[in-house]
C-alpha cells in the first residue's frame, strides 16, 4: 500500500501536491476520490490523481479526511480531464471541477470570537492605534462568533486580515477553522410506514381513537407512499394524530430520497417517433447503426439543413445504441435546444433520460449526476458540460450544431466540448455524430481526408419550400436611390406589407464581439492588413486602423483608395439604434429587442420568446440569439440589417462565421406551412460567403475558403494559441505582453513556431481592463505547447501578486 497520494486542487495552480495517508484512512483512499486537505491556513477539497511510494519532501502533511465512499471520478474520466488539461494548458484541478456538479467542494472558513475583555476600556485604547482593529472589536460585540467573510462584508474595506491577526496576537480575539456547509446534498422527505397490526388491535383502536384507526387502514390498503401531512389530510385530522401512532409503535417515520426535477418547457411538440422515415434518413441511420455495432470509434458528419429531420435520426440512433446495452450523450449548443430535446425524448424514453446544463439549480444538477452515476439514466442530454456525464457504458455521442462557438468555454478551463467528445469516444470505441447544416472547415477537412465519414440529408421534411431570399445592394441604395437610412427601401416596404397583414418581422444584426471597421459606402471596399489579410480595426483616438494580429497600422484615409469616393467611414450599427429607427419608421408597431442587455435577467429571454410566439410582438430586433429558440408558426419576414458586420470582423474565421449565420437565418425561415421571406442587406453582395449561403451551396463555399486558409496558413493547416494579457493599468498589460513575446521569440529556437504580436486586442478595453495579446502559430500543436508551457509558468509566477492577468486560449474560435 502506497504511503503518499498525489492531489490536485480546484485553483489556478498547475501542479501536483503530495500528502501522507494517516493509518486510519489507508483503506479509504482511492483514485478519483475527494479528500479534505490542509492547504496553507485553510482546509479545502483535493482530488486524488495518483499514488507514490516515497515522499518528495522531508516534511509532508497528512490528509484530514476522505470525503467519498465511492470515487467521484472513474479512471476514464480522470484520463479525459488530464488530456484536456494538458491540451488546453489549464490546471487539472480546475478541469476536474468543471466535470463535477457544483456543490461537491468542501472547504473551511475562519470564524472569529471575542474573548472576555473590558470593552469600555480596551476599545478606546485600541482606537488610538488602529481604527480597523477597533472596528473589528465593535462588530464582534454581542456576537457569539462571526466568520472572517462576514466581518469583511461589514467593514467594506481592505486590511481585515491584518487587523484580526493583530487582535489575535494581543489575546483579544480567538479564531478557529470550521467546515462550510455543503452547497448540495440529497433531498429527503419523511414517509410513514405501517407495522404489522392485527385486525383485533384495529377494532380496539377504532372504539377509542377512530381517526388513528382510519389512518392505519388507509396505510395498509394504499400502495402510495405518504408523508405524515399527506396521511393526516386523507384522514381529515392533524399531524399530531399521526405522531401519536408513531409513539404507540404502530408506524415508523422513514427518510426517503427525492429526485429534484428540471423545470419542463411548455408547449413542446413531443411526437417525434411517429413520423415515417424518409429514404435519406434510413440511409443515414444505416451508416450510424453499422458504426455503433462495429465499436470502432468512428466519427460521422451528418450534414443537413434545418428541418431535414436530423433529430429523428438522433432518436433512432439512440434507440439502437440502447438496444445494444450502451448509453448515449446528446449535446446541444444552447440550453433552450437541450431543454426542448429533453422534453421530447423523456416522453419517448421515460426516466432513463437525464439533463445537464449550467442553468439547472445546484440540487437538480446534483441529482441528475447521481442518477447517471448509479446507472438509473443512460441517455444524457445537455450543453457542453454533459460530455462529462459519468456514464459507464457509452455507445454514441451526438454533437448537434457542431459549428457553434458556444461549445468552446470562454472562462478557464477553456476547453472545446467537441474535442472532448472526440477524445472520450476514441478511448471507448464510441461512435460520434457531428451534426450540422454548415460544418466547420476543420470537420469537413477531416471528411475530405477520409478521417471522418459523411452522410447527408439534403431535403426538408415534407419537402417544405425554402424561403424567398432577396439580396439588397446597399451601395445602390446610397449612390442611386439616395437613401441614407440603415434600412433599404425594399426592407421598409416588406415590413410595411407584413404589418398591414397583421404579420411579424424579425430584424437580425450580428453584433457579438463587434469591432468597428472602415467601409467605403460607394464601392464596398473594406481596408485589410497586407500581412494577415484580416480586416483592420478602427480606433477613434488618432483615427488609426490597426491589425490586431501583427500590429500593422495606418491612418484612416479620407478618400477611398479603390474608387476615390468620399463616403469612406467607420461602420457600426447596434441593436439599440436599429430599435430606435424601427420605432421612428413604424410608430404604431409593437417592437421588442432581444440582446444581452434585454435578456440579462433570469427569465427575460423566455418572456420575449413567448411574447413573439403568441403574436404579442410585431417586430423583434435582435442579435444571434433570435435564431436560437423561436418557433415560427406563421409566415415571418426575416431581415438581416447588415451582413457586413460579421463579414468584417478582424478574425480569419469571419467569412465562415458569415456563411454560417446567413445559412442559419435561411434555415430558420420556411419551416412552417408557408414559405417565409428573407431580405439580406450588404455592401458586398458579390462576396462568396454571402452568395453561397443564399444558394445553400456549402461545397462551393468550402472550396473557396479552404484555399484562403491554406494560402495564409490558418487552421485547419495550422494551430493557434492566443495569450491575452489584461490589467486595469494599460502600461502593465502592454509591458507583460511585450515581455512574453520576447521570451517566446528566444525560446522557439529551431521549432517551426511563428510568434505574432504583441498587439492590442480588437476589443482593447473590457470592464475597465486593458487587453493586449500575443499569438503562437504552427503546424504541430505540441511544438506550440512545448515552447509556451515553461515561459507561461514563469510569467504567471512573476505576475501572481500584481494586477496583471494572463489567460491562454488553445485553438481559439475567435480572436476578439
Coordinates of N, CA and C in Angstrom, one line a residue, residues 262-374:
X262 N -35.8 18.9 -13.4 CA -35.7 20.1 -14.2 C -37.1 20.6 -14.5
X263 N -37.2 21.9 -14.6 CA -38.5 22.5 -15.0 C -38.7 22.2 -16.4
X264 N -39.9 21.8 -16.7 CA -40.3 21.4 -18.1 C -40.7 22.6 -18.9
X265 N -40.4 22.6 -20.2 CA -40.8 23.7 -21.1 C -42.2 23.3 -21.6
X266 N -43.1 24.3 -21.6 CA -44.5 24.0 -22.0 C -44.6 24.2 -23.5
X267 N -45.6 23.5 -24.1 CA -46.0 23.6 -25.5 C -45.0 23.0 -26.5
X268 N -44.3 22.0 -26.0 CA -43.3 21.3 -26.9 C -44.0 20.2 -27.7
X269 N -43.8 20.1 -29.0 CA -44.3 19.0 -29.8 C -43.5 17.8 -29.5
X270 N -44.1 16.8 -29.0 CA -43.4 15.6 -28.5 C -43.5 14.4 -29.4
X271 N -44.3 14.4 -30.4 CA -44.5 13.2 -31.3 C -43.4 13.1 -32.3
X272 N -42.2 12.8 -31.9 CA -41.1 12.7 -32.9 C -40.9 11.3 -33.4
X273 N -41.4 10.4 -32.7 CA -41.1 9.0 -33.1 C -42.2 8.3 -34.0
X274 N -43.2 9.1 -34.4 CA -44.3 8.5 -35.1 C -44.2 8.8 -36.6
X275 N -43.4 9.8 -37.0 CA -43.3 10.1 -38.5 C -42.6 9.0 -39.2
X276 N -43.0 8.8 -40.4 CA -42.3 7.7 -41.2 C -40.9 8.3 -41.7
X277 N -39.9 7.4 -41.6 CA -38.6 7.8 -42.0 C -38.5 8.0 -43.5
X278 N -37.8 9.0 -43.9 CA -37.5 9.2 -45.4 C -36.4 8.3 -45.8
X279 N -36.2 8.2 -47.1 CA -35.2 7.3 -47.7 C -33.8 7.8 -47.2
X280 N -33.6 9.2 -47.2 CA -32.3 9.7 -46.8 C -32.1 9.4 -45.3
X281 N -33.1 9.5 -44.5 CA -33.0 9.2 -43.0 C -32.6 7.8 -42.8
X282 N -33.3 6.9 -43.6 CA -33.0 5.4 -43.4 C -31.5 5.2 -43.8
X283 N -31.1 5.8 -44.9 CA -29.7 5.6 -45.4 C -28.7 6.1 -44.3
X284 N -28.9 7.3 -43.8 CA -28.1 7.8 -42.7 C -28.1 6.9 -41.5
X285 N -29.2 6.5 -41.1 CA -29.3 5.6 -39.9 C -28.6 4.3 -40.1
X286 N -28.6 3.8 -41.3 CA -27.9 2.5 -41.6 C -26.4 2.7 -41.4
X287 N -25.9 3.8 -41.8 CA -24.4 4.1 -41.7 C -24.1 4.2 -40.2
X288 N -24.9 4.9 -39.4 CA -24.7 5.1 -38.0 C -24.8 3.8 -37.2
X289 N -25.9 3.0 -37.5 CA -26.1 1.8 -36.7 C -24.9 0.8 -37.0
X290 N -24.4 0.7 -38.2 CA -23.3 -0.1 -38.6 C -22.1 0.3 -37.8
X291 N -21.9 1.6 -37.6 CA -20.7 2.1 -36.9 C -20.8 1.7 -35.4
X292 N -22.1 1.9 -34.8 CA -22.3 1.5 -33.4 C -22.0 0.0 -33.2
X293 N -22.5 -0.8 -34.1 CA -22.3 -2.2 -34.0 C -20.8 -2.6 -34.0
X294 N -20.0 -1.9 -34.8 CA -18.6 -2.3 -35.0 C -17.7 -1.8 -33.9
X295 N -18.2 -0.8 -33.2 CA -17.4 -0.3 -32.0 C -16.0 0.2 -32.3
X296 N -15.9 0.8 -33.5 CA -14.5 1.3 -33.9 C -14.2 2.7 -33.6
X297 N -15.2 3.4 -32.9 CA -15.0 4.8 -32.6 C -15.0 5.7 -33.8
X298 N -15.8 5.4 -34.8 CA -15.9 6.3 -36.0 C -16.5 7.6 -35.7
X299 N -16.1 8.6 -36.5 CA -16.7 9.9 -36.5 C -17.4 10.1 -37.8
X300 N -18.7 10.4 -37.7 CA -19.6 10.6 -38.9 C -20.2 12.0 -38.9
X301 N -19.9 12.7 -40.0 CA -20.5 14.0 -40.1 C -21.9 13.9 -40.8
X302 N -22.9 14.3 -40.0 CA -24.3 14.2 -40.5 C -24.7 15.6 -41.0
X303 N -24.7 15.9 -42.3 CA -24.9 17.2 -42.8 C -26.3 17.3 -43.4
X304 N -27.0 18.4 -42.9 CA -28.4 18.6 -43.4 C -28.9 19.9 -42.9
X305 N -29.7 20.6 -43.7 CA -30.2 21.9 -43.3 C -31.3 21.7 -42.2
X306 N -31.6 22.8 -41.5 CA -32.7 22.8 -40.5 C -33.9 22.3 -41.2
X307 N -34.7 21.5 -40.4 CA -35.9 21.0 -40.9 C -35.8 19.7 -41.8
X308 N -34.5 19.2 -41.9 CA -34.3 18.0 -42.7 C -34.5 16.7 -41.9
X309 N -34.9 16.8 -40.6 CA -35.2 15.6 -39.8 C -34.0 14.9 -39.1
X310 N -33.0 15.7 -38.8 CA -31.8 15.2 -38.1 C -32.2 14.7 -36.7
X311 N -33.1 15.3 -36.0 CA -33.4 14.9 -34.7 C -34.1 13.5 -34.7
X312 N -34.8 13.2 -35.7 CA -35.4 11.9 -35.8 C -34.4 10.8 -36.0
X313 N -33.3 11.2 -36.7 CA -32.2 10.2 -36.9 C -31.5 10.1 -35.5
X314 N -31.4 11.2 -34.7 CA -30.8 11.0 -33.4 C -31.6 10.0 -32.5
X315 N -32.9 10.2 -32.5 CA -33.7 9.3 -31.7 C -33.6 7.8 -32.1
X316 N -33.6 7.5 -33.4 CA -33.4 6.1 -33.8 C -32.0 5.6 -33.5
X317 N -31.0 6.5 -33.7 CA -29.6 6.0 -33.4 C -29.5 5.8 -31.9
X318 N -30.1 6.6 -31.0 CA -30.0 6.4 -29.6 C -30.7 5.1 -29.2
X319 N -31.9 4.9 -29.8 CA -32.7 3.7 -29.5 C -31.8 2.4 -29.9
X320 N -31.1 2.5 -31.0 CA -30.3 1.4 -31.4 C -29.1 1.2 -30.4
X321 N -28.5 2.2 -30.0 CA -27.4 2.1 -29.0 C -27.9 1.5 -27.7
X322 N -29.1 1.9 -27.3 CA -29.7 1.3 -26.1 C -30.0 -0.2 -26.2
X323 N -30.4 -0.6 -27.4 CA -30.7 -2.0 -27.7 C -29.5 -2.9 -27.6
X324 N -28.3 -2.2 -27.7 CA -27.0 -2.9 -27.6 C -26.4 -2.8 -26.2
X325 N -27.2 -2.3 -25.3 CA -26.8 -2.2 -23.9 C -25.8 -1.0 -23.7
X326 N -25.9 0.0 -24.6 CA -25.0 1.1 -24.5 C -25.8 2.4 -24.4
X327 N -25.3 3.4 -23.6 CA -25.9 4.6 -23.4 C -25.5 5.6 -24.5
X328 N -26.1 6.9 -24.4 CA -25.8 7.9 -25.4 C -25.7 9.3 -24.7
X329 N -24.9 10.1 -25.3 CA -24.9 11.5 -24.9 C -25.2 12.4 -26.1
X330 N -26.2 13.3 -25.9 CA -26.6 14.2 -27.0 C -26.4 15.6 -26.5
X331 N -25.4 16.3 -27.2 CA -25.0 17.7 -26.9 C -25.7 18.7 -27.8
X332 N -26.2 19.8 -27.2 CA -26.7 20.9 -27.9 C -25.9 22.1 -27.6
X333 N -25.9 23.1 -28.5 CA -25.1 24.3 -28.2 C -25.7 25.3 -27.3
X334 N -27.1 25.2 -27.2 CA -27.8 26.1 -26.3 C -28.8 25.4 -25.4
X335 N -29.0 26.0 -24.2 CA -29.8 25.4 -23.2 C -31.3 25.2 -23.7
X336 N -31.8 26.2 -24.5 CA -33.2 26.1 -25.0 C -33.4 24.9 -25.8
X337 N -32.4 24.6 -26.7 CA -32.5 23.4 -27.5 C -32.4 22.1 -26.7
X338 N -31.5 22.1 -25.7 CA -31.3 20.9 -24.9 C -32.6 20.6 -24.1
X339 N -33.2 21.7 -23.6 CA -34.4 21.6 -22.8 C -35.6 21.0 -23.6
X340 N -35.7 21.5 -24.8 CA -36.8 21.0 -25.7 C -36.5 19.6 -26.1
X341 N -35.3 19.2 -26.4 CA -35.0 17.8 -26.7 C -35.2 16.9 -25.5
X342 N -34.9 17.4 -24.3 CA -35.2 16.6 -23.1 C -36.7 16.3 -22.9
X343 N -37.5 17.3 -23.2 CA -39.0 17.1 -23.1 C -39.4 16.1 -24.1
X344 N -38.9 16.2 -25.3 CA -39.4 15.2 -26.4 C -38.9 13.8 -26.1
X345 N -37.6 13.7 -25.7 CA -37.1 12.3 -25.5 C -37.6 11.7 -24.2
X346 N -37.9 12.5 -23.2 CA -38.5 12.0 -22.0 C -39.8 11.4 -22.3
X347 N -40.6 12.0 -23.1 CA -41.9 11.5 -23.5 C -41.8 10.1 -24.2
X348 N -40.7 9.9 -24.8 CA -40.5 8.7 -25.6 C -39.7 7.6 -24.8
X349 N -38.8 8.0 -24.0 CA -37.9 7.0 -23.3 C -38.1 7.0 -21.8
X350 N -38.8 8.0 -21.3 CA -39.1 8.0 -19.8 C -37.9 8.5 -19.0
X351 N -37.9 8.0 -17.7 CA -36.9 8.4 -16.7 C -35.5 8.0 -17.0
X352 N -35.2 7.2 -18.0 CA -33.8 6.9 -18.3 C -33.1 8.0 -19.0
X353 N -33.8 9.1 -19.3 CA -33.2 10.3 -19.8 C -32.9 11.3 -18.7
X354 N -31.7 11.9 -18.8 CA -31.2 12.9 -17.8 C -30.8 14.1 -18.5
X355 N -30.8 15.3 -17.8 CA -30.3 16.5 -18.5 C -29.3 17.2 -17.6
X356 N -28.3 17.8 -18.3 CA -27.2 18.5 -17.6 C -26.9 19.8 -18.3
X357 N -27.1 20.9 -17.6 CA -26.7 22.2 -18.1 C -26.5 23.2 -17.0
X358 N -25.9 24.3 -17.3 CA -25.4 25.3 -16.2 C -26.6 26.0 -15.6
X359 N -27.8 26.1 -16.2 CA -28.9 26.8 -15.5 C -29.8 26.0 -14.7
X360 N -29.4 24.7 -14.5 CA -30.2 23.9 -13.6 C -29.8 24.3 -12.2
X361 N -30.7 24.2 -11.2 CA -30.3 24.6 -9.8 C -29.3 23.6 -9.4
X362 N -28.4 24.0 -8.4 CA -27.4 23.0 -7.9 C -28.0 21.7 -7.5
X363 N -29.2 21.7 -6.9 CA -29.8 20.5 -6.4 C -30.2 19.6 -7.5
X364 N -30.9 20.1 -8.6 CA -31.3 19.3 -9.7 C -30.1 18.7 -10.5
X365 N -29.1 19.6 -10.7 CA -27.9 19.1 -11.4 C -27.2 18.0 -10.6
X366 N -27.1 18.1 -9.3 CA -26.5 17.1 -8.4 C -27.3 15.8 -8.5
X367 N -28.7 15.9 -8.5 CA -29.5 14.7 -8.5 C -29.4 14.0 -9.9
X368 N -29.3 14.8 -11.0 CA -29.2 14.2 -12.3 C -27.8 13.5 -12.4
X369 N -26.8 14.1 -11.9 CA -25.4 13.5 -12.0 C -25.4 12.2 -11.2
X370 N -26.0 12.2 -10.0 CA -26.1 10.9 -9.2 C -26.9 9.8 -9.9
X371 N -28.0 10.2 -10.5 CA -28.8 9.2 -11.2 C -28.0 8.6 -12.4
X372 N -27.2 9.4 -13.1 CA -26.4 8.8 -14.1 C -25.3 7.9 -13.6
X373 N -24.7 8.4 -12.5 CA -23.6 7.6 -11.8 C -24.1 6.2 -11.3
X374 N -25.3 6.2 -10.8 CA -25.9 5.0 -10.3 C -26.5 4.1 -11.4

